[in-house]
XYZ file of C-alpha atoms in Angstrom:
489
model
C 76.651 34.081 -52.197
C 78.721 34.443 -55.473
C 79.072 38.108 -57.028
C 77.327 38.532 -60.465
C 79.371 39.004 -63.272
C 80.076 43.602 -63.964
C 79.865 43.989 -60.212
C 82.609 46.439 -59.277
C 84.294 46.390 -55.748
C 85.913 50.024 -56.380
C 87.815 50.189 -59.420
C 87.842 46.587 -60.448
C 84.943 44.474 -61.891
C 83.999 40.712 -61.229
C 84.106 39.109 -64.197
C 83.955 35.086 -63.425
C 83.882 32.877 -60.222
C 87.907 30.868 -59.876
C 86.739 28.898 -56.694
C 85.672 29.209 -52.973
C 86.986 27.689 -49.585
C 87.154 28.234 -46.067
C 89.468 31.515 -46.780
C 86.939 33.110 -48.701
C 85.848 33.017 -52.581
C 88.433 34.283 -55.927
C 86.827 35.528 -58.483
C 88.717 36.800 -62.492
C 88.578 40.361 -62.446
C 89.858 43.347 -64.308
C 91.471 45.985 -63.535
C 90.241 48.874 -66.236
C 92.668 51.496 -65.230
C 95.411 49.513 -66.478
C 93.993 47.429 -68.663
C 95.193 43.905 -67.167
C 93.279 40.844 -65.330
C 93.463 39.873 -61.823
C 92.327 37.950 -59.366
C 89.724 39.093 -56.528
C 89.540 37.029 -52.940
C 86.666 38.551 -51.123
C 87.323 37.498 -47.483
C 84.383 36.020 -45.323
C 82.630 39.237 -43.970
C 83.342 37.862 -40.296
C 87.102 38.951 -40.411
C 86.221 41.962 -40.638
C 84.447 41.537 -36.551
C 87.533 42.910 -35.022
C 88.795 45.781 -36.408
C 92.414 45.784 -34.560
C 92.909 42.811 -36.282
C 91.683 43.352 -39.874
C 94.462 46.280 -39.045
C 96.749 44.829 -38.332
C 96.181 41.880 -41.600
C 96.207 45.048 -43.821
C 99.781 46.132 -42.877
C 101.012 42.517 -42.994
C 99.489 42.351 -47.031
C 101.477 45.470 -47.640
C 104.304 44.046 -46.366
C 104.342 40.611 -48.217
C 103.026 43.030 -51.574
C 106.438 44.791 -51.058
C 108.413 41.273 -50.976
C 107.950 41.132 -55.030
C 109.292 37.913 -55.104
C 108.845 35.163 -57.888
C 107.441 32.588 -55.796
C 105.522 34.585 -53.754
C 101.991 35.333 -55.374
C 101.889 39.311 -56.259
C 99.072 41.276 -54.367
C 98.684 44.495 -55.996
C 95.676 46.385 -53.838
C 93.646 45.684 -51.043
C 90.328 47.286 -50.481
C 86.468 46.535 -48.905
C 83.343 46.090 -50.801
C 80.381 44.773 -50.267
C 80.724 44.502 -46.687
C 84.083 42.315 -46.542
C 87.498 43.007 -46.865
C 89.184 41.874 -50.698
C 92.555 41.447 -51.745
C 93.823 42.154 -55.652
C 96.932 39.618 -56.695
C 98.408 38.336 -59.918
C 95.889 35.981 -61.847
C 97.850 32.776 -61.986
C 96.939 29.741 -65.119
C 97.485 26.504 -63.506
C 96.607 24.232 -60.378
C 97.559 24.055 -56.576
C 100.379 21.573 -55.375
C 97.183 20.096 -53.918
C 95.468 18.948 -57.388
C 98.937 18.035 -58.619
C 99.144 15.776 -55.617
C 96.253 14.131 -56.343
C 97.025 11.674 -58.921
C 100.021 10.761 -56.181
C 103.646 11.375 -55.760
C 105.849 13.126 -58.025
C 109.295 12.469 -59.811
C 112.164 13.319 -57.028
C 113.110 15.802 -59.434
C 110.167 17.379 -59.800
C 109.660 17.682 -56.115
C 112.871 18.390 -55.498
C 112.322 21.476 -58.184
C 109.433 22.786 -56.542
C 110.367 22.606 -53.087
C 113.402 24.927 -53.820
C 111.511 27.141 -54.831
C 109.225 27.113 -52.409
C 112.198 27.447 -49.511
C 113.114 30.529 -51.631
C 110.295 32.220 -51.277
C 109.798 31.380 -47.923
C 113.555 32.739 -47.282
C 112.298 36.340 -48.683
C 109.435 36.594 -46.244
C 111.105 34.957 -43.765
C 113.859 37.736 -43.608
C 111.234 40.259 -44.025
C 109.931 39.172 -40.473
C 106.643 37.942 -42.491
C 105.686 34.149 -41.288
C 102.838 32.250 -43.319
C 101.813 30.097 -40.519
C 99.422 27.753 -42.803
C 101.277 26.449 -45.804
C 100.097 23.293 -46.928
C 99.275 22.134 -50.870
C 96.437 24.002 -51.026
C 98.343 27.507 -50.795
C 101.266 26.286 -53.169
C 100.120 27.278 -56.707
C 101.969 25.920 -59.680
C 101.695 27.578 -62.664
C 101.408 26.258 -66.485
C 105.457 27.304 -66.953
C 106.455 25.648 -63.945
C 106.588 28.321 -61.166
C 105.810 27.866 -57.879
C 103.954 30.401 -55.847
C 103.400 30.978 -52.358
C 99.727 31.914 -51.720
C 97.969 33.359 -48.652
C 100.987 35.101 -46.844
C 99.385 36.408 -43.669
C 95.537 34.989 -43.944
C 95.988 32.627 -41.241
C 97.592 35.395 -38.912
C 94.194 36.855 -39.407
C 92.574 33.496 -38.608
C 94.049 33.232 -35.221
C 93.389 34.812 -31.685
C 95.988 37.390 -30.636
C 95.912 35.377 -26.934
C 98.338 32.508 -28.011
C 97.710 30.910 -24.660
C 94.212 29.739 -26.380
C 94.084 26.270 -27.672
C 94.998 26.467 -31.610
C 92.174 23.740 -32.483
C 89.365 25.241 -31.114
C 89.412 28.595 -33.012
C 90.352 26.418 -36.095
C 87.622 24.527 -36.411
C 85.551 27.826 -35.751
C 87.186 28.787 -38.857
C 85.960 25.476 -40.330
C 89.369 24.827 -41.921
C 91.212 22.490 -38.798
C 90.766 19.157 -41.435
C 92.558 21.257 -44.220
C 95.530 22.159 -41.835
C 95.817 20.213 -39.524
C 98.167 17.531 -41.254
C 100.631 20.769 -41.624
C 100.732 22.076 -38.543
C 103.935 22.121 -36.638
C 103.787 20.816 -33.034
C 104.364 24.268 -31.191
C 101.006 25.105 -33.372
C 99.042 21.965 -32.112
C 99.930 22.992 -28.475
C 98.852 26.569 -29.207
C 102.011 28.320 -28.176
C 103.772 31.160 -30.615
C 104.787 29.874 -33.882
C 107.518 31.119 -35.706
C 109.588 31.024 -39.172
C 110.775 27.772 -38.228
C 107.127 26.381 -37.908
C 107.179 27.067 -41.779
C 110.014 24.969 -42.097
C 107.749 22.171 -40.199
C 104.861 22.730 -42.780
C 107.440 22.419 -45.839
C 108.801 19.310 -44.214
C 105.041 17.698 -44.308
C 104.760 19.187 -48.104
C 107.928 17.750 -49.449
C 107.520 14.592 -47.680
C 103.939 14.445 -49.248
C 105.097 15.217 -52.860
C 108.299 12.667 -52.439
C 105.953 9.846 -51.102
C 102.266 10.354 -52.190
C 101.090 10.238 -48.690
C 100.828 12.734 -45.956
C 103.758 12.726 -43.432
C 101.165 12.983 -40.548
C 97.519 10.888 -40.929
C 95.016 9.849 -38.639
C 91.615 8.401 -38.595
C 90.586 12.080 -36.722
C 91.891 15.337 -35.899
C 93.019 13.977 -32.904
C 94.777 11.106 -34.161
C 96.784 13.403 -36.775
C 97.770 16.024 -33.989
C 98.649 13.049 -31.087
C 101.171 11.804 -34.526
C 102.918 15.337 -34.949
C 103.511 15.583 -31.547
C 105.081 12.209 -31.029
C 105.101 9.802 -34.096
C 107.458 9.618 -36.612
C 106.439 9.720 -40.570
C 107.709 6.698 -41.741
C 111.237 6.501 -44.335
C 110.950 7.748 -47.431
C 113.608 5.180 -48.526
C 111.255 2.391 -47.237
C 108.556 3.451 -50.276
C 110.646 5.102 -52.686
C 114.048 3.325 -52.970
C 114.551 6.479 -55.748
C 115.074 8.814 -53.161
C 118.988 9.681 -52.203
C 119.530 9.243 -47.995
C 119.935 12.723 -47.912
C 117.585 13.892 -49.344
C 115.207 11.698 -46.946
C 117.503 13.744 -43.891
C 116.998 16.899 -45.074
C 113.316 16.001 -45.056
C 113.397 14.526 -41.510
C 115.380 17.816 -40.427
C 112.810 19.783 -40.985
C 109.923 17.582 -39.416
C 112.406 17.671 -36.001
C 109.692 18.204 -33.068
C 111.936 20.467 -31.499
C 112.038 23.853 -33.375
C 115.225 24.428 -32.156
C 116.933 21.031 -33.700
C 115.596 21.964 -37.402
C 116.626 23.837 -39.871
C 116.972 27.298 -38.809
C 116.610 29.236 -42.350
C 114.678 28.219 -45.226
C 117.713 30.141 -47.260
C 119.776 26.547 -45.388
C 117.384 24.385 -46.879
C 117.435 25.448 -50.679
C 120.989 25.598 -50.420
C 121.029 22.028 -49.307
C 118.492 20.833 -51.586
C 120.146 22.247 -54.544
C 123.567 20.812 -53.132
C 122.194 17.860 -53.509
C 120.081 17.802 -56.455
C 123.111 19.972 -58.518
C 120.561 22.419 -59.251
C 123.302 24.987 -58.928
C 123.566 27.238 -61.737
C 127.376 26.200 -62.306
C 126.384 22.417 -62.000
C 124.550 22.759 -65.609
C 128.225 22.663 -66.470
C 130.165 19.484 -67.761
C 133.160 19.112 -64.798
C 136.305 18.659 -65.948
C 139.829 18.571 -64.798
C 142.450 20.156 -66.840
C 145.268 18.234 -68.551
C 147.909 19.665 -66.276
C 146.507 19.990 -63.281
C 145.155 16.052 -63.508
C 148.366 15.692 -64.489
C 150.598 17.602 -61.517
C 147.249 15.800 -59.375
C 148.218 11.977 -60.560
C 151.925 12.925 -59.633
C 151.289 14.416 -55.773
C 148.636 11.199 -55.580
C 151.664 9.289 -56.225
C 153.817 10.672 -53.559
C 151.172 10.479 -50.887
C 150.645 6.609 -52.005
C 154.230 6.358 -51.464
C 154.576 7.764 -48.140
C 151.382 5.671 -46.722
C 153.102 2.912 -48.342
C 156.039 2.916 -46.105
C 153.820 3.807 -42.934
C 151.648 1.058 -43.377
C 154.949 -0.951 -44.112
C 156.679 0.285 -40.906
C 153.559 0.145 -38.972
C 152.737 -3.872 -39.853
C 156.527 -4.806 -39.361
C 156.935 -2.934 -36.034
C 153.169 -3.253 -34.186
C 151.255 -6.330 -36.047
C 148.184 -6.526 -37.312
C 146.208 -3.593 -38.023
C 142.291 -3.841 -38.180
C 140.167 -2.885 -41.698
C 139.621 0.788 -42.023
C 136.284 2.130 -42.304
C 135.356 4.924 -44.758
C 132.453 7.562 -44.897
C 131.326 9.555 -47.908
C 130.957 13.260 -46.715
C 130.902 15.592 -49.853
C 129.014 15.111 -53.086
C 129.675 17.477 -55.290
C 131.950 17.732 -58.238
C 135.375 19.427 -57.709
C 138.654 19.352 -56.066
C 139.016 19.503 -52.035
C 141.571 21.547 -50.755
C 142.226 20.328 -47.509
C 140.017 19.320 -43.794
C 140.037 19.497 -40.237
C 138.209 18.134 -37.247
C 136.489 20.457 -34.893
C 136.942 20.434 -31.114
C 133.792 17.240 -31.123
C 135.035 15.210 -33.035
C 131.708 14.976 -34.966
C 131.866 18.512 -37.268
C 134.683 18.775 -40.092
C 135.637 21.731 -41.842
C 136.477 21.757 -45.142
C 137.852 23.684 -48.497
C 136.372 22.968 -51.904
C 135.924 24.276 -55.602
C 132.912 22.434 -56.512
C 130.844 22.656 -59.831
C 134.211 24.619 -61.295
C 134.059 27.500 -59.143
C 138.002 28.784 -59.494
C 138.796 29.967 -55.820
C 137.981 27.451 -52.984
C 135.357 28.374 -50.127
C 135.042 26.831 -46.887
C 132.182 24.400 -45.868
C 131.171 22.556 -42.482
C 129.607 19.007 -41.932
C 128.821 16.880 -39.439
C 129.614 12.879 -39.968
C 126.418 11.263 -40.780
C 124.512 13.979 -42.255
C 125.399 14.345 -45.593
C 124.958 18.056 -45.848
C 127.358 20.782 -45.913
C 126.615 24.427 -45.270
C 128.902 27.086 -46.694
C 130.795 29.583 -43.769
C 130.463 32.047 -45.988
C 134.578 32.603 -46.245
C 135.997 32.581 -49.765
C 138.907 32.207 -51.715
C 139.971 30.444 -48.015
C 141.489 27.334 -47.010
C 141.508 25.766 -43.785
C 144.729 24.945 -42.248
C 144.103 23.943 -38.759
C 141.620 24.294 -35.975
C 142.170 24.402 -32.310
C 140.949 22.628 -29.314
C 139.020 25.894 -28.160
C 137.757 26.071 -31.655
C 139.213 28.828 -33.444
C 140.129 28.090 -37.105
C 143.349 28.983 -38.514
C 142.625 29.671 -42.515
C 144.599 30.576 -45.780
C 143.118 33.701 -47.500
C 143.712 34.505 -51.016
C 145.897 31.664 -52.265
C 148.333 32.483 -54.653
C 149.768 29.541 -56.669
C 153.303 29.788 -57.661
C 154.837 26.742 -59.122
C 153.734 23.104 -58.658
C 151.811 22.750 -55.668
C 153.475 25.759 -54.157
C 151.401 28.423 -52.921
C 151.470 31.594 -50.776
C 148.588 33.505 -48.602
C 147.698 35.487 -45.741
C 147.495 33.254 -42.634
C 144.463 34.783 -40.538
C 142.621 33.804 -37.199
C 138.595 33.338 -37.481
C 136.340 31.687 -34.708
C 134.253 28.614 -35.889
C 131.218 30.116 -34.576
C 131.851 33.076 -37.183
C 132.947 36.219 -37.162
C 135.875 38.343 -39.352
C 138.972 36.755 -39.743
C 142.086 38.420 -38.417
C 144.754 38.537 -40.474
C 148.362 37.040 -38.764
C 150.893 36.875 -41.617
C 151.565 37.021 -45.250
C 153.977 34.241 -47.546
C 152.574 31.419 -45.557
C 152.347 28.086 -47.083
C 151.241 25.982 -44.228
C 149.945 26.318 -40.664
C 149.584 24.311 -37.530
C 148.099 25.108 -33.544
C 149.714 24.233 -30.689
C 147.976 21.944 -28.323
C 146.506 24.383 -25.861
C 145.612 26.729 -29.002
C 147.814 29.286 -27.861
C 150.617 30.013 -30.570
C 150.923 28.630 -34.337
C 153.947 26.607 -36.005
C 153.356 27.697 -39.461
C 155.918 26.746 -43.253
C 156.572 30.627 -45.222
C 158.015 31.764 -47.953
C 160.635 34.296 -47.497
C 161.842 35.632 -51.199
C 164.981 33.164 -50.944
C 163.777 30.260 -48.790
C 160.811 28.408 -46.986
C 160.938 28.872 -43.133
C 159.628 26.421 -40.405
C 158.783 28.762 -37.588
C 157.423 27.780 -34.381
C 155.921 29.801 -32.539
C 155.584 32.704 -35.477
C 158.865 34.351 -35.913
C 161.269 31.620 -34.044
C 162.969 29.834 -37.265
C 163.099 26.048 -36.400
C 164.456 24.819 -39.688
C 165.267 26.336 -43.068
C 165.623 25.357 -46.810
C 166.038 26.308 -50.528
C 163.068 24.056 -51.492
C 159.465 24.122 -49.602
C 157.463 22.903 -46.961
C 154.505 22.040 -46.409
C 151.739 19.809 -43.710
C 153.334 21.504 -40.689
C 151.671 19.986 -37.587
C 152.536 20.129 -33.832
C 153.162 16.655 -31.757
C 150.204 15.959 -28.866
C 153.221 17.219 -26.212
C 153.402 20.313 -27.691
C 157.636 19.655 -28.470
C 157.726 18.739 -31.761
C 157.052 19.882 -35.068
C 156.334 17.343 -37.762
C 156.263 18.649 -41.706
C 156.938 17.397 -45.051
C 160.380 18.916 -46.797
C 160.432 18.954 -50.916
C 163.913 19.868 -51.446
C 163.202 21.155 -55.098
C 161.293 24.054 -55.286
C 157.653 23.195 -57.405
């Protein structure tokens, strides 16, 4: 039954009924002690049946009030009155994701917009330990301005059994709310067992794919129908109804609706970094890009070389083997900037790679795989990847100072691909190379008077008054191939 207008559930007053649903019923309030509105959710008195529980919801509310996060709704107090537990949040002007939804799908970048936010505040609870468990449009609130917010952290922990062994539809539909969720719920959910972070990422996954296509990733003519589909159907492609929608953006999408929690994303913090990656929603991407005069310039003259020197391999090649079949090429970056240099890792499938994208002015170092279309930062800046060996340990170029030309000096250092702090080997080093077996490095340095070719460190192979550079060891592990400029810059 709805609460009169002036009834007061301890300091705060009902002023007007917002709405009701299967979580319980929001009401405007005030708050006279300091003189602002809210919004009051009185929670259906049967939560309050097991006390342990009700607990154990009221230290999870704290928690997610402590997040203060701007896409996470605010809760300021929570209390009981009236016989039933009530929670006091921000008073938000606007509509769900779920009314917004209703006149169909929404611009890419408009979705795109609010599903980074959403990730983001997902991230924040996420690395808080705090899991929402039942995110779906109708608990993604977007305001008049434009913000997203996160609604309901922790409600549907209080919704469900502490024996996870129970069957996750049954207690659902005692809750009356298994045909809200049900088209949301990740498949480790359907079958009842624990449910983690990454079951948010699942839920998201449905959402975006919902706001990108106007129709619900997961649909059936019953309950049954939808849960048999999460479980083993495929949603179909998003490029197949929306030929507006980039490839990648359609695989991030599909990562996250992977059955297997352990083949999706593993951090919403990785998705919003790929979805602004790919949307240039980056605050340096607001930027025009633009190469300077002299660097295009010294750029334009190197590209000139290097067409020179394939020019004669090809040459050489065609006179001395025959024909040579069509190469194939693969777009793997797409952002704006200048690429330092790559390297395969030890599958043959993952490359590592050094950019200065969106006019950042020291290069960082990303990883992809071939076919993704995604890149996730390693977190190592102002670095440069010079090799990596067969047991997959990278060998990267800290600090790059630029000299003249295309010359350059930095500290050579040793990290492992799976992370970790790099170890620093030597200083003056222009270019690096492993051995087969990964055991010792040929690397080019600068010495004050000359550039070095030493292989392994500290035996001199070859020395001259100009530089070196692209310093590689042969397959056999007896040769040393590098390029020579015999004028220094």
């Amino acid at each position: 039954m709805a609460l009169p207008a002036g009834t007061k559930l301890g300091p705060y007053e009902i002023q007007s009924p917002l709405g009701a649903g299967g979580m319980g019923e929001v009401y405007r309030g005030s708050d006279p002690r300091l003189g602002r509105d809210v919004a009051i959710k009185i929670l259906p008195v049967s939560f309050t049946a097991d006390t342990e529980r009700l607990r154990r919801f009221e230290q999870e509310a704290r928690a997610v009030a402590a997040l203060n996060h701007p896409n996470i709704l605010a809760i300021y107090d929570i209390g009981t009155g009236e016989g039933a537990p009530f929670i006091i949040s921000e008073l938000l002007e606007g509509e769900t994701l779920r009314n917004r939804l209703s006149g169909g799908a929404l611009p890419v970048r408009k979705a795109i917009e609010y599903a980074v936010q959403m990730a983001q505040g997902l991230a924040a609870a996420h690395e808080k330990g705090i899991v929402h468990r039942d995110l779906k449009p109708e608990n993604i609130f977007v305001t008049r301005d434009g913000r997203v917010k996160i609604l309901d952290f922790g409600l549907a922990k209080l919704t469900q059994p502490e024996d996870d062994r129970s069957e996750t539809i049954s207690h659902q539909t005692e809750a009356g709310v298994v045909l809200g969720t049900v088209g949301y719920m990740s498949p480790e959910q359907v079958r009842g067992k624990p449910a983690d972070h990454r079951s948010d990422l699942f839920s998201f996954g449905a959402i975006l794919y919902e706001m990108l296509s106007g129709r619900r990733a997961f649909h059936g003519e019953t309950s049954a129908d939808t849960m048999s589909s999460i479980l083993r159907g495929e949603s179909p492609g998003l490029t197949e109804t929306n030929r507006g929608i980039a490839p990648g953006l359609e695989q991030i999408v599909q990562h996250c609706l992977e059955k297997n929690p352990e083949e999706r994303f593993q951090s919403a913090r990785d998705v919003a970094f790929d979805l602004q990656l790919l949307s240039g929603q980056t605050p340096s991407a607001a930027r025009e890009w633009a190469i300077p005069e002299s660097r295009l310039r010294r750029w334009w003259q190197r590209a000139a070389v290097a067409a020179a020197v394939i020019g004669i391999f090809l040459a050489g090649y065609f006179t001395g083997v025959g024909s040579l079949s069509s190469p194939t090429f693969r777009q793997l970056t797409f952002q704006r900037g200048s690429i330092q240099s790559a390297a395969f890792a030890p599958d043959g499938q993952t490359v590592i790679y050094s950019a200065m994208w969106n006019g950042k002015p020291t290069p960082e170092m990303f990883s992809t795989r071939i076919g993704d279309l995604l890149s996730r930062s390693l977190q190592l800046d102002d670095s440069q990847i010079a090799d990596i060996s067969t047991s997959g340990e990278m060998a990267i170029l800290e600090h790059w100072r630029s000299i003249t030309g295309w010359t350059g000096r930095a500290m050579l250092a040793r990290v492992a691909i799976s992370g970790g702090a790099p170890r620093e080997v030597l200083d003056e080093v222009q270019s690096a190379g492993w051995s087969p077996d990964g055991s010792s490095l040929a690397l080019a340095r600068h010495t004050g008077t000359s550039y070095r070719l030493e292989f392994p460190i500290g035996n001199v192979l070859y020395e001259t008054p100009g530089w070196l550079d692209c310093v590689r060891v042969s397959p056999n592990g007896k040769q040393v191939a590098f390029i020579e400029h015999p004028v220094l810059g």
